[in-house]
Tab-separated table of C-alpha atoms and ligand atoms in Angstrom:
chain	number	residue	atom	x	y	z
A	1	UNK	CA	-43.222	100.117	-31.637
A	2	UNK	CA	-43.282	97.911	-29.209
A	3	UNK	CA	-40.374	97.363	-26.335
A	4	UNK	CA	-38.312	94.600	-26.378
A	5	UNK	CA	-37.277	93.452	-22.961
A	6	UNK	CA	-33.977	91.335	-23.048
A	7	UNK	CA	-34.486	88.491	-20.707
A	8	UNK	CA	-31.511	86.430	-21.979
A	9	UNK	CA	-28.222	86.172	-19.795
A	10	UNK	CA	-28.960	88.182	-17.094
A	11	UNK	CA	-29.882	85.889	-14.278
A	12	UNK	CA	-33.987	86.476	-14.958
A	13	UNK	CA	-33.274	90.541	-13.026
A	14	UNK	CA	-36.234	91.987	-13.136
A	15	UNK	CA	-38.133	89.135	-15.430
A	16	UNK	CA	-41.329	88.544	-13.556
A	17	UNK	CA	-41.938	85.046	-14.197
A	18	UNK	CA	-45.721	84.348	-11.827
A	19	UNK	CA	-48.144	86.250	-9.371
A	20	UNK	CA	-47.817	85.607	-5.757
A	21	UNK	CA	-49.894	86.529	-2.524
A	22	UNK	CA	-46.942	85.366	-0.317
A	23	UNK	CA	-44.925	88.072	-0.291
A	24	UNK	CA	-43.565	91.495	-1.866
A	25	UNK	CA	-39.923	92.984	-1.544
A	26	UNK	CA	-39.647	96.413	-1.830
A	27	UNK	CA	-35.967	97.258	-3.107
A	28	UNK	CA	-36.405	100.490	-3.742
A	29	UNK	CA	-38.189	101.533	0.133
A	30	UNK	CA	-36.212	98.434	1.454
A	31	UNK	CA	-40.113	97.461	2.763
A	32	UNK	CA	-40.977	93.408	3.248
A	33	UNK	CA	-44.413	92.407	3.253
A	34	UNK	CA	-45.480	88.843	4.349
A	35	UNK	CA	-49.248	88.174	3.200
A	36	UNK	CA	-49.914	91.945	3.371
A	37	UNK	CA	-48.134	92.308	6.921
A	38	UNK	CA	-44.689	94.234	7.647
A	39	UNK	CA	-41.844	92.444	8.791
A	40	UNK	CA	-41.217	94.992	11.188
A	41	UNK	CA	-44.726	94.644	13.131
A	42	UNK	CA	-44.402	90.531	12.251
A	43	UNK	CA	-41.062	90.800	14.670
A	44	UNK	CA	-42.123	92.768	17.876
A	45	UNK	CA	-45.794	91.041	18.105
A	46	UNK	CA	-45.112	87.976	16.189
A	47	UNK	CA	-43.764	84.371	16.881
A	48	UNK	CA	-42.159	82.128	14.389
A	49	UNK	CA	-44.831	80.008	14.605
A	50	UNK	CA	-47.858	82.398	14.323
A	51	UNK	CA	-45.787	83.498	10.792
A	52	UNK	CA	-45.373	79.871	9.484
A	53	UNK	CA	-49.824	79.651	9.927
A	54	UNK	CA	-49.657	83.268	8.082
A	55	UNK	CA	-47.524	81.954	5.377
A	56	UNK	CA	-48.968	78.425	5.308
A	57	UNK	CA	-52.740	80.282	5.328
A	58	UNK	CA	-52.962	83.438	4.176
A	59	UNK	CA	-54.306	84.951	7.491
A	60	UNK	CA	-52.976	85.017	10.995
A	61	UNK	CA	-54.254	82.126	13.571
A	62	UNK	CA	-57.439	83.127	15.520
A	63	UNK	CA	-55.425	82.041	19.589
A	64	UNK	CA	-57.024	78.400	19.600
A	65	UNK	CA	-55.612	78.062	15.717
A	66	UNK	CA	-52.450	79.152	16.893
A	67	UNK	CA	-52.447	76.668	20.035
A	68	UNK	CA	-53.079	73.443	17.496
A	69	UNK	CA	-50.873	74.330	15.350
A	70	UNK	CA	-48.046	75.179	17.863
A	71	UNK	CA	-49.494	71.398	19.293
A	72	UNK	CA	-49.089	70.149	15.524
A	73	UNK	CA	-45.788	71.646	15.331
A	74	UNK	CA	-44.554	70.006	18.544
A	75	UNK	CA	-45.920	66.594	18.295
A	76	UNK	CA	-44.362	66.536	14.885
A	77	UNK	CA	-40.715	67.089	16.218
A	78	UNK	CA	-39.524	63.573	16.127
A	79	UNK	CA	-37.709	62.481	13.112
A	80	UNK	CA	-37.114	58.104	12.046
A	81	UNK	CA	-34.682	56.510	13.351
A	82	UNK	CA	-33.356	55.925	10.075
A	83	UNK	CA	-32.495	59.855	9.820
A	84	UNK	CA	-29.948	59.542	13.281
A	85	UNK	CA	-28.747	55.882	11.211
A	86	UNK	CA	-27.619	57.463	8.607
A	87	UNK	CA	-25.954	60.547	10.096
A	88	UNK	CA	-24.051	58.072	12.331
A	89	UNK	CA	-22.412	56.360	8.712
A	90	UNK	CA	-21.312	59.402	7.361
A	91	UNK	CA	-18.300	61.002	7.574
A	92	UNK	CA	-18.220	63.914	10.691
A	93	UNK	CA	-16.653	66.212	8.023
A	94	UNK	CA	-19.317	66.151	6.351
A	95	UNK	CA	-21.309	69.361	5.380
A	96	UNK	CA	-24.404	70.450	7.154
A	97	UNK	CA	-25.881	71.401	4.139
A	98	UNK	CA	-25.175	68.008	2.228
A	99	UNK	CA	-26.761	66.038	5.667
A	100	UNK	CA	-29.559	68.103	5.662
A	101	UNK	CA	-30.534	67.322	1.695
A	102	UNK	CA	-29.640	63.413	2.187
A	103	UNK	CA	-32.037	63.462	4.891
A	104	UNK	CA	-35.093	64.484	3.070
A	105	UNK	CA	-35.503	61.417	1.177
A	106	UNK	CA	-35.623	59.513	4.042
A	107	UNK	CA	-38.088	61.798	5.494
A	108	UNK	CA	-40.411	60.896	2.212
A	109	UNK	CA	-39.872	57.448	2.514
A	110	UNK	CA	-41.233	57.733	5.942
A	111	UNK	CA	-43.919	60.366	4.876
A	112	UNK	CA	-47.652	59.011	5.258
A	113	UNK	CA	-49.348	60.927	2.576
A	114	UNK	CA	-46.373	61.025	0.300
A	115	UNK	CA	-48.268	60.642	-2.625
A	116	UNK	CA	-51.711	62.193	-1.512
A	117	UNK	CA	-51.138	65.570	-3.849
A	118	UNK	CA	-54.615	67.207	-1.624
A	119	UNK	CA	-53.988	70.678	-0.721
A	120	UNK	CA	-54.943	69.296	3.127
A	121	UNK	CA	-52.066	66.583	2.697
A	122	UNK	CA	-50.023	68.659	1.343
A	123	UNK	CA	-50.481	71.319	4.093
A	124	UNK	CA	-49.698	68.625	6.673
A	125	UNK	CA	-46.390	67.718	4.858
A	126	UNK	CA	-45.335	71.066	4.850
A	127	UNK	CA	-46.050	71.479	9.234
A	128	UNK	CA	-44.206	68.179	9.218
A	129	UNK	CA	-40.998	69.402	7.295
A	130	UNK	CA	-40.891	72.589	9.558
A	131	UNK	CA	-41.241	70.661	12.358
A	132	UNK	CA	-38.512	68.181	11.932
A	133	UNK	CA	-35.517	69.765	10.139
A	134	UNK	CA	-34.367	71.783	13.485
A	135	UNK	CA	-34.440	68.299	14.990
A	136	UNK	CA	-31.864	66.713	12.105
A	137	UNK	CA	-29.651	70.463	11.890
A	138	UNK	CA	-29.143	69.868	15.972
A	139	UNK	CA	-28.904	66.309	15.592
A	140	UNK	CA	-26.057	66.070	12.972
A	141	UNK	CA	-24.090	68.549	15.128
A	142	UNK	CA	-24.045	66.603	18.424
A	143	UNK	CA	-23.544	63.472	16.059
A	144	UNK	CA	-20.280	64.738	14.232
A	145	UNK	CA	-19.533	65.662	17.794
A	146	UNK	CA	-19.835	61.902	18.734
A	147	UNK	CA	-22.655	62.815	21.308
A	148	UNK	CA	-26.148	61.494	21.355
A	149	UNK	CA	-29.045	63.483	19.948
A	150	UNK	CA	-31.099	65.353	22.395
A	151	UNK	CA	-34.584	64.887	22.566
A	152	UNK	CA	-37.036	67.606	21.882
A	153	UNK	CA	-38.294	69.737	24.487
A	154	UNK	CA	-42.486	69.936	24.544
A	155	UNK	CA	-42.297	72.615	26.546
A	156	UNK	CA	-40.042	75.497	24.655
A	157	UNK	CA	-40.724	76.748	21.708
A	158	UNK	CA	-39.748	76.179	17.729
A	159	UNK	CA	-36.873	78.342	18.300
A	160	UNK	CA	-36.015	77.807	22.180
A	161	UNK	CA	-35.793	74.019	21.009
A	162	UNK	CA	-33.834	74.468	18.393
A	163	UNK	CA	-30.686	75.858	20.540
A	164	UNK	CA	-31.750	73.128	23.531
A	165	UNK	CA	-31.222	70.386	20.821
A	166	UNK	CA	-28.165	72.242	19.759
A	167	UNK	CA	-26.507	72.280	23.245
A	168	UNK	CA	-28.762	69.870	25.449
A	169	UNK	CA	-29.015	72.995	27.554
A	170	UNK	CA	-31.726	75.337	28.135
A	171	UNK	CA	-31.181	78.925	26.475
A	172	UNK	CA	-31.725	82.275	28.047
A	173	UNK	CA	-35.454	83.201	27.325
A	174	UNK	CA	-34.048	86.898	25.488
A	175	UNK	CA	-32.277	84.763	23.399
A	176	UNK	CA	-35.066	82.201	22.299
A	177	UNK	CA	-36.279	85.250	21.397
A	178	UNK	CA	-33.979	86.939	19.648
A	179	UNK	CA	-33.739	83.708	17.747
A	180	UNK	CA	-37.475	83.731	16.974
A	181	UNK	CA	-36.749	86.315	15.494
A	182	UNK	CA	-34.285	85.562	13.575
A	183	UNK	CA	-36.281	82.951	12.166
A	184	UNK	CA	-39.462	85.230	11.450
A	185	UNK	CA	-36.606	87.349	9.397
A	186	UNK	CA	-35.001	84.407	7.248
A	187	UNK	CA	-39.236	82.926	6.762
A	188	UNK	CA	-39.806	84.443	3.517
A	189	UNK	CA	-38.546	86.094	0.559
A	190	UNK	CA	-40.589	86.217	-2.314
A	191	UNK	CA	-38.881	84.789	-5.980
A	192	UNK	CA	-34.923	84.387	-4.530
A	193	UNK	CA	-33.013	81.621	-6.141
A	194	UNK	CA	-34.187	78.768	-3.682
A	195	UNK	CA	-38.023	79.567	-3.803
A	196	UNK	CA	-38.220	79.871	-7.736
A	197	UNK	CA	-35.839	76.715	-7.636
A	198	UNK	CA	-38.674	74.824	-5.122
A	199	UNK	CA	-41.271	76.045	-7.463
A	200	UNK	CA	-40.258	75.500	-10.452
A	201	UNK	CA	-39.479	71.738	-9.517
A	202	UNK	CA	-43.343	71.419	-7.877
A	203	UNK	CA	-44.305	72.759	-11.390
A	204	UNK	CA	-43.607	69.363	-12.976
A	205	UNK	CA	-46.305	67.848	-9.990
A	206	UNK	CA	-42.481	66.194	-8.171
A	207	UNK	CA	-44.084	66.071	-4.838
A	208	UNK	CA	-43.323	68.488	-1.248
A	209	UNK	CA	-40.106	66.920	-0.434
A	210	UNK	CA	-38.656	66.850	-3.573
A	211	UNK	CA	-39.641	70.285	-4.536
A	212	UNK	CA	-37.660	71.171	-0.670
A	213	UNK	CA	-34.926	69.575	-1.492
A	214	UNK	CA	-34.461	71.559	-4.418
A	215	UNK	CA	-34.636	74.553	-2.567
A	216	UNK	CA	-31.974	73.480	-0.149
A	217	UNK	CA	-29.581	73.148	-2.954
A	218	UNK	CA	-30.174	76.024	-4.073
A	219	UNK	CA	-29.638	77.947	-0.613
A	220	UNK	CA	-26.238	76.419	-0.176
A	221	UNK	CA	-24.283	78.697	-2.404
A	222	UNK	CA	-22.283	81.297	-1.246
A	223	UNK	CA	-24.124	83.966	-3.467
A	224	UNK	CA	-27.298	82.736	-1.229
A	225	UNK	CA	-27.453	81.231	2.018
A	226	UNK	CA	-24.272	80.220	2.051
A	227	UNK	CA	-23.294	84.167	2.512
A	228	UNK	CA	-23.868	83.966	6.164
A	229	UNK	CA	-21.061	81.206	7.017
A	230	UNK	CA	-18.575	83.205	4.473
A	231	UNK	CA	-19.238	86.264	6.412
A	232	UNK	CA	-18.299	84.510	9.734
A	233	UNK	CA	-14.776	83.471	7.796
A	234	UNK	CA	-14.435	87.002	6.985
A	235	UNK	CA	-14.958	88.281	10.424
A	236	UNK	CA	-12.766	85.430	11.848
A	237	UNK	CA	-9.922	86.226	9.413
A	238	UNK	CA	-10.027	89.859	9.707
A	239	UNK	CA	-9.750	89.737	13.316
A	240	UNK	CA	-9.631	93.093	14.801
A	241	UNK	CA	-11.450	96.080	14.395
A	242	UNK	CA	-7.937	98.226	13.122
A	243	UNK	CA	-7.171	95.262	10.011
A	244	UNK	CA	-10.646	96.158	8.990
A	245	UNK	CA	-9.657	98.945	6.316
A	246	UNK	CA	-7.010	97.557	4.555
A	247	UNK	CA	-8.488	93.913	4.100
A	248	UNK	CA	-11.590	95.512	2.790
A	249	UNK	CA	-9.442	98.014	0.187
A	250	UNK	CA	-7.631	94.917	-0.817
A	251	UNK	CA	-10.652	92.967	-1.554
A	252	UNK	CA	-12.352	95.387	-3.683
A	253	UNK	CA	-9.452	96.328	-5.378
A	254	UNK	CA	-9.095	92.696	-6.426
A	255	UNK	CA	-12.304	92.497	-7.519
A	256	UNK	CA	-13.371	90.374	-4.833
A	257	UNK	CA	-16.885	90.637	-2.888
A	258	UNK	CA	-17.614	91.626	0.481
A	259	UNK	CA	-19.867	88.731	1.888
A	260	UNK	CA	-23.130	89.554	3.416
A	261	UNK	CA	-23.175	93.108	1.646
A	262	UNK	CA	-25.146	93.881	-1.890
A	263	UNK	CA	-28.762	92.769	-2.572
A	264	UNK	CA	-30.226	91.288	-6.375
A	265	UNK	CA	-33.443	93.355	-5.283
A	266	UNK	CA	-32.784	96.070	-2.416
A	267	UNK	CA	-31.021	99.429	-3.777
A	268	UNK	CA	-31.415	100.630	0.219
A	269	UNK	CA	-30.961	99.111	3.356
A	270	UNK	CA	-32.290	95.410	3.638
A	271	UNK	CA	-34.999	95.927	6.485
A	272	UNK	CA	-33.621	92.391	7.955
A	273	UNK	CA	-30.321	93.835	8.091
A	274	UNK	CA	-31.718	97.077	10.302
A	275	UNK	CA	-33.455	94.491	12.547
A	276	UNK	CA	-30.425	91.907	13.044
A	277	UNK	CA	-27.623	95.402	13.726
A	278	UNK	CA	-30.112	95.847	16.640
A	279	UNK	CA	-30.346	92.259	17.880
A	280	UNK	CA	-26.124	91.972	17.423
A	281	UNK	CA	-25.688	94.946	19.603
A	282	UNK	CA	-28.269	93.148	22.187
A	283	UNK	CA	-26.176	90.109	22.157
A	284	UNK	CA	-23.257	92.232	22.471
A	285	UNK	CA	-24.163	93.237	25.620
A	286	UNK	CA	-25.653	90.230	26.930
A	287	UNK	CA	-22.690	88.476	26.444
A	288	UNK	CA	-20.490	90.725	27.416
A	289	UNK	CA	-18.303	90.723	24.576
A	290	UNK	CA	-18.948	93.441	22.299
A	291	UNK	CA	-15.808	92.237	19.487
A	292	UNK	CA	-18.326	90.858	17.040
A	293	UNK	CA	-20.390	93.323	16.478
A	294	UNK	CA	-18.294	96.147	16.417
A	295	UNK	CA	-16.159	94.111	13.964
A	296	UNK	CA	-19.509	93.679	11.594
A	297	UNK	CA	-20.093	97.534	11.882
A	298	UNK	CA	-16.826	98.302	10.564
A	299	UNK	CA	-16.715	95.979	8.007
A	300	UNK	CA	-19.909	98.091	6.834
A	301	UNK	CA	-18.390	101.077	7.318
A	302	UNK	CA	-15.395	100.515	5.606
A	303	UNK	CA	-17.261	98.606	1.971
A	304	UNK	CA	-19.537	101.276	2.030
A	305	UNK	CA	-16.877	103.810	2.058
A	306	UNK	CA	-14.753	102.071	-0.779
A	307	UNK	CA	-17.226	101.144	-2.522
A	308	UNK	CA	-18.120	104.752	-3.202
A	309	UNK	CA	-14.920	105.565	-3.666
A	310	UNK	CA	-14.150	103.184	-6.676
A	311	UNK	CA	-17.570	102.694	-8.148
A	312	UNK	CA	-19.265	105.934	-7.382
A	313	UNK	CA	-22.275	103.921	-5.557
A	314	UNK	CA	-23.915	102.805	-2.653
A	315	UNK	CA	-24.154	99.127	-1.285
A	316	UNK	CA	-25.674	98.285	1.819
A	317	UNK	CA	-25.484	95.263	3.986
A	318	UNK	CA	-27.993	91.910	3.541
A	319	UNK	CA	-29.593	89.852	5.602
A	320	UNK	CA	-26.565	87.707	5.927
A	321	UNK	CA	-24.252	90.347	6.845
A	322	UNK	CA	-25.440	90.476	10.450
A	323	UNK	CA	-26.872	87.344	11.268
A	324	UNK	CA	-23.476	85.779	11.048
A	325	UNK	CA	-22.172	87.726	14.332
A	326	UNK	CA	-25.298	87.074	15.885
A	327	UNK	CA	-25.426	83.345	15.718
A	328	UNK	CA	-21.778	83.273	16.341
A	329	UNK	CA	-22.353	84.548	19.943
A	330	UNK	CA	-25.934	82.466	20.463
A	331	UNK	CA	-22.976	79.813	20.394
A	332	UNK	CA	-24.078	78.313	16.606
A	333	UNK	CA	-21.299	77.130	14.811
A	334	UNK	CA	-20.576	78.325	11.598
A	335	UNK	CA	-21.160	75.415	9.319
A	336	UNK	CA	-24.420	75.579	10.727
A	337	UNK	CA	-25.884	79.382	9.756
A	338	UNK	CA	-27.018	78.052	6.392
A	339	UNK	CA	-29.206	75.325	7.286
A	340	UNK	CA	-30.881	77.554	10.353
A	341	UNK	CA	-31.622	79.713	7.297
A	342	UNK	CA	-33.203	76.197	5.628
A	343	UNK	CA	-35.241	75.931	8.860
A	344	UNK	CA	-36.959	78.678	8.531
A	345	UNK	CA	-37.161	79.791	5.169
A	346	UNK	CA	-38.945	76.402	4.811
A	347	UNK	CA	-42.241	77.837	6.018
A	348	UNK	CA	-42.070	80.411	2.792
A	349	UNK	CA	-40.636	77.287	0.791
A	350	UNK	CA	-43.643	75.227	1.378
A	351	UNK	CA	-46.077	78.170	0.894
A	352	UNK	CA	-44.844	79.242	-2.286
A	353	UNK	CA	-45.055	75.019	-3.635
A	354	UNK	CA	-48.364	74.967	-2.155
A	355	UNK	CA	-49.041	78.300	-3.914
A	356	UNK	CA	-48.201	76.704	-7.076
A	357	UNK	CA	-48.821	73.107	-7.513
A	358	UNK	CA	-52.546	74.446	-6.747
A	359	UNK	CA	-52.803	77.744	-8.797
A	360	UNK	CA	-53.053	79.890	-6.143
A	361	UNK	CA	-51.892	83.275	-7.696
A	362	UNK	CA	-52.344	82.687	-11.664
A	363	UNK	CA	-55.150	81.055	-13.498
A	364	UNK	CA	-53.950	77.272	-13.712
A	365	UNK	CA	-50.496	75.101	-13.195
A	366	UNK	CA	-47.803	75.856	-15.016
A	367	UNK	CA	-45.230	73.588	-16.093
A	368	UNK	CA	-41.877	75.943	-16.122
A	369	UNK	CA	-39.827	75.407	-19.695
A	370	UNK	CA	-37.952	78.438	-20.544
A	371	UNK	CA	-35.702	78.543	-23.642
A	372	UNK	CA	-32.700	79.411	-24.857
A	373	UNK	CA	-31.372	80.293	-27.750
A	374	UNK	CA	-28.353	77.618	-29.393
A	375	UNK	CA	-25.213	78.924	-29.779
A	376	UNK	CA	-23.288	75.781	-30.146
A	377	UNK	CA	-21.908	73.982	-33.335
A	378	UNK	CA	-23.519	73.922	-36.401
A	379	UNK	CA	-23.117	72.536	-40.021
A	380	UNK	CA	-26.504	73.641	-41.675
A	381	UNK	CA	-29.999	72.184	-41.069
A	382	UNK	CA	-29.061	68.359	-41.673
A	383	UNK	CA	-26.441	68.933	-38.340
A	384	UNK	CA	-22.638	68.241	-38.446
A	385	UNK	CA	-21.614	64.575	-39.479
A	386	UNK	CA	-20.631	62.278	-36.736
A	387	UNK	CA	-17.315	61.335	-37.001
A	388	UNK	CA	-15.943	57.661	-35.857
A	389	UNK	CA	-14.003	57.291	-32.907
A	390	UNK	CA	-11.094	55.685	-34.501
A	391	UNK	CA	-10.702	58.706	-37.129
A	392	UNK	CA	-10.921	61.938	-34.628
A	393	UNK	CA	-8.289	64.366	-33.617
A	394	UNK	CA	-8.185	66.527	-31.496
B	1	COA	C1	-26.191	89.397	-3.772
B	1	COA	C2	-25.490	89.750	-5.070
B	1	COA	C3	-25.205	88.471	-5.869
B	1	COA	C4	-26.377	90.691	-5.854
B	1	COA	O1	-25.760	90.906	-6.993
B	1	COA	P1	-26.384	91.705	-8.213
B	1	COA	O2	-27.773	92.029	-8.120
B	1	COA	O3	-26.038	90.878	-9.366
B	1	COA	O4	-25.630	93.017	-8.067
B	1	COA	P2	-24.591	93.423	-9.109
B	1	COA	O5	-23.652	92.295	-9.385
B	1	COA	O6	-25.358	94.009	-10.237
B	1	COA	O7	-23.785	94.523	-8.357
B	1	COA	C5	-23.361	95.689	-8.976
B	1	COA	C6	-21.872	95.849	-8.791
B	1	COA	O8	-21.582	95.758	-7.409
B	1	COA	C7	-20.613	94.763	-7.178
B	1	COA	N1	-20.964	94.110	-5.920
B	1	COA	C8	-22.179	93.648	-5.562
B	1	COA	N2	-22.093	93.097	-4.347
B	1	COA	C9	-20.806	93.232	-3.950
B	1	COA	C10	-20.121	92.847	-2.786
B	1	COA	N3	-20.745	92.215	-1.803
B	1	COA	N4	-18.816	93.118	-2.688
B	1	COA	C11	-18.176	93.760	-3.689
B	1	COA	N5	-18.777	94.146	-4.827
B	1	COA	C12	-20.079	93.876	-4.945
B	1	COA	C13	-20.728	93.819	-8.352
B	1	COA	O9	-19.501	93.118	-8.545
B	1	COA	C14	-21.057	94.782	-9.474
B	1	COA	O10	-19.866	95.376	-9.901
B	1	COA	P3	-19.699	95.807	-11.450
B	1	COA	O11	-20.785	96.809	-11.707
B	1	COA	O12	-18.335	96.381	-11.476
B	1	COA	O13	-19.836	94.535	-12.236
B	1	COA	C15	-24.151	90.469	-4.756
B	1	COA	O14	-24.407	91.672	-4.083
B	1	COA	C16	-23.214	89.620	-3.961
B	1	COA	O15	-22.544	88.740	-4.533
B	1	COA	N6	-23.138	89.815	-2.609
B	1	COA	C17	-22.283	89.013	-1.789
B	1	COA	C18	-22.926	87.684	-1.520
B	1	COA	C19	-24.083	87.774	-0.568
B	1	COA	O16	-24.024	88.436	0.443
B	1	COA	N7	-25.148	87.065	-0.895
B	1	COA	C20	-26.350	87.020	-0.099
B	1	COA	C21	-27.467	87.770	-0.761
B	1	COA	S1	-28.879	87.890	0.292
């Protein structure tokens, strides 16, 4: 007989929904593959920028590929006016997240070849979006700040200009770096919540930005992207290293969750997580101030312990867990780790809505409509009779 597989109420686990040559997770190895290539050679020969051609493309940059489209990348750094207009009406309490998704309609409205659906114009919206949404992240924090927005630097790169624009100072070359690679880490991620989310709205043919912005709500949760500024809170109300122990015990005893640690797909250690520990002990030292990070390690320490001891498993940390110490001490501020996650996972983003509004990976488009089955009211076929306002009660 043939196996049913229930599908229905547990968050699509394990439901493989479409092919894709963008990526593969493996949870059980804890491996991550972009377009064939491991994350951990991407990271010590890679750039940010030579992985957003490999993601956009399918095959790393010959050098003069990779010089046009760093050009591209650059030249495409400016963002309208209207973008810095509209930051300046809001509110400065306003979320980073919520700025970041009013500012990609106006980023359509300015968009040349909004409505040319070509793979080519859709390839140049996509170097466009990655271009410009470090530009409005920076901008909105130096505007809530009541400074001016800095202007770009042509001479550093994606990741070196993103924490220029943040501070209107130049970083340390290490920690460009480190950043870059931080970005190359947070690029892709095969089906999460805010890729499916971004595909599944370029499935009805809604164009680039619209399928983005999508995928930006979707990252904002605390269960996604979002982890990474709850993680910070954690660290910051914890405090010291000797609290550790007993705030963790009294979390899981509660019930509650442990930010940054647990994975949907990994069942070992995220590879991202391995990578970030090292660059948070780095930035420990190159700054001097090693609280952070040993903070972060014994928050691990201590979940994993407990959460032996009361559930008789393992969990390990995420991607999130250690990224929020190490953006804390390249001086980010905390409202701000989720959309430097947007800014780079919008290079995987765009791939995957490029992947599907143009069949790359399955035989033709796809229009997602899943079902469900109706557990509502019900009176019998002809459906209950609709009562008049004036003779209801409650
Ligand atoms: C990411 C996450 C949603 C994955 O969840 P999942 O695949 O649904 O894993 P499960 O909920 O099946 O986890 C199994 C058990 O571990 C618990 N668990 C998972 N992550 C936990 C955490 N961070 N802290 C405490 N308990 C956790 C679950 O409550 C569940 O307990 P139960 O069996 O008693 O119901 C979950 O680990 C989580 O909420 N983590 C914290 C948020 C986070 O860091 N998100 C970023 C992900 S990259």
């Amino acid at each position: 007989m043939k196996e049913i597989v229930e599908t229905k109420n547990i968050g699509l686990r394990g439901v493989k929904v479409a092919d894709t040559r963008i990526s593969d997770v493996d949870g059980e190895k804890g491996n991550l593959i972009y377009r064939g290539l491991n994350i951990c050679d991407l990271v010590s020969c890679s750039t940010f920028e030579e992985v957003s051609f490999l993601l956009l493309h399918d095959r790393l940059p010959t050098s003069e590929e990779l010089k046009s489209f760093q050009e591209e990348l650059v030249s495409e750094r400016k963002v309208p006016e209207a973008v810095y207009g509209l930051m300046k009406m809001m509110p400065n309490t306003a979320h980073p997240m919520d700025v970041l998704e009013a500012s990609i309609p106006i980023l359509a409205a300015y968009e040349p070849q909004l409505h040319d659906e070509s793979r080519e114009a859709n390839l140049k919206k996509a170097i466009r979006l990655i271009a410009k949404l470090p530009n409005i992240v920076a901008a909105w924090d130096r505007i809530r700040k009541g400074k001016e927005p800095t202007v770009p630097h042509p001479e550093l790169t994606h990741a070196g200009n993103f924490l220029y624009m943040l501070s209107g100072s130049l970083p340390l070359s290490e920690t460009a770096r480190d950043f870059d690679i931080c970005l190359i880490l947070h690029a892709e991620h095969s089906f999460n919540a805010s890729t499916f989310a971004g595909r599944e709205v370029a499935s009805t043919h809604a164009h680039l930005y619209a399928s983005i912005l999508a995928a930006i709500g979707a990252l904002s949760g605390e269960l996604h992207g979002g982890a990474n500024s709850e993680v910070m809170k954690m660290l910051l109300e914890i405090g010291e290293v000797d609290r550790v122990k007993s705030w963790v015990s009294e979390k899981l005893r509660r019930g509650g969750k442990v930010m940054g640690m647990g994975h949907a797909v990994y069942h070992t250690e995220d590879p991202r997580a391995t990578i970030l520990r090292g660059i948070c002990n780095r930035l420990a030292d190159r700054t001097g101030d090693r609280k952070w990070f040993e903070l972060t390690q014994a928050i691990e320490k201590a979940t994993k312990e407990e959460f032996r001891r009361l559930k008789g498993k393992e969990i390990y940390p995420n991607v999130d867990f250690y990224s929020a110490s190490v953006y804390h001490m390249m001086g980010i501020p905390k409202d701000l780790f989720t959309p430097v996650f947007a800014i780079s996972r919008v290079s995987g983003w765009a791939a995957h809505i490029i992947e599907e509004k143009f069949a790359e990976a399955q035989p033709k488009p796809e229009l997602y409509r899943p079902d469900a089955d109706y557990i509502g009211n019900y009176c019998g076929p002809q459906a209950c009779p609709y009562i008049p306002i004036e003779e209801r009660s409650r």
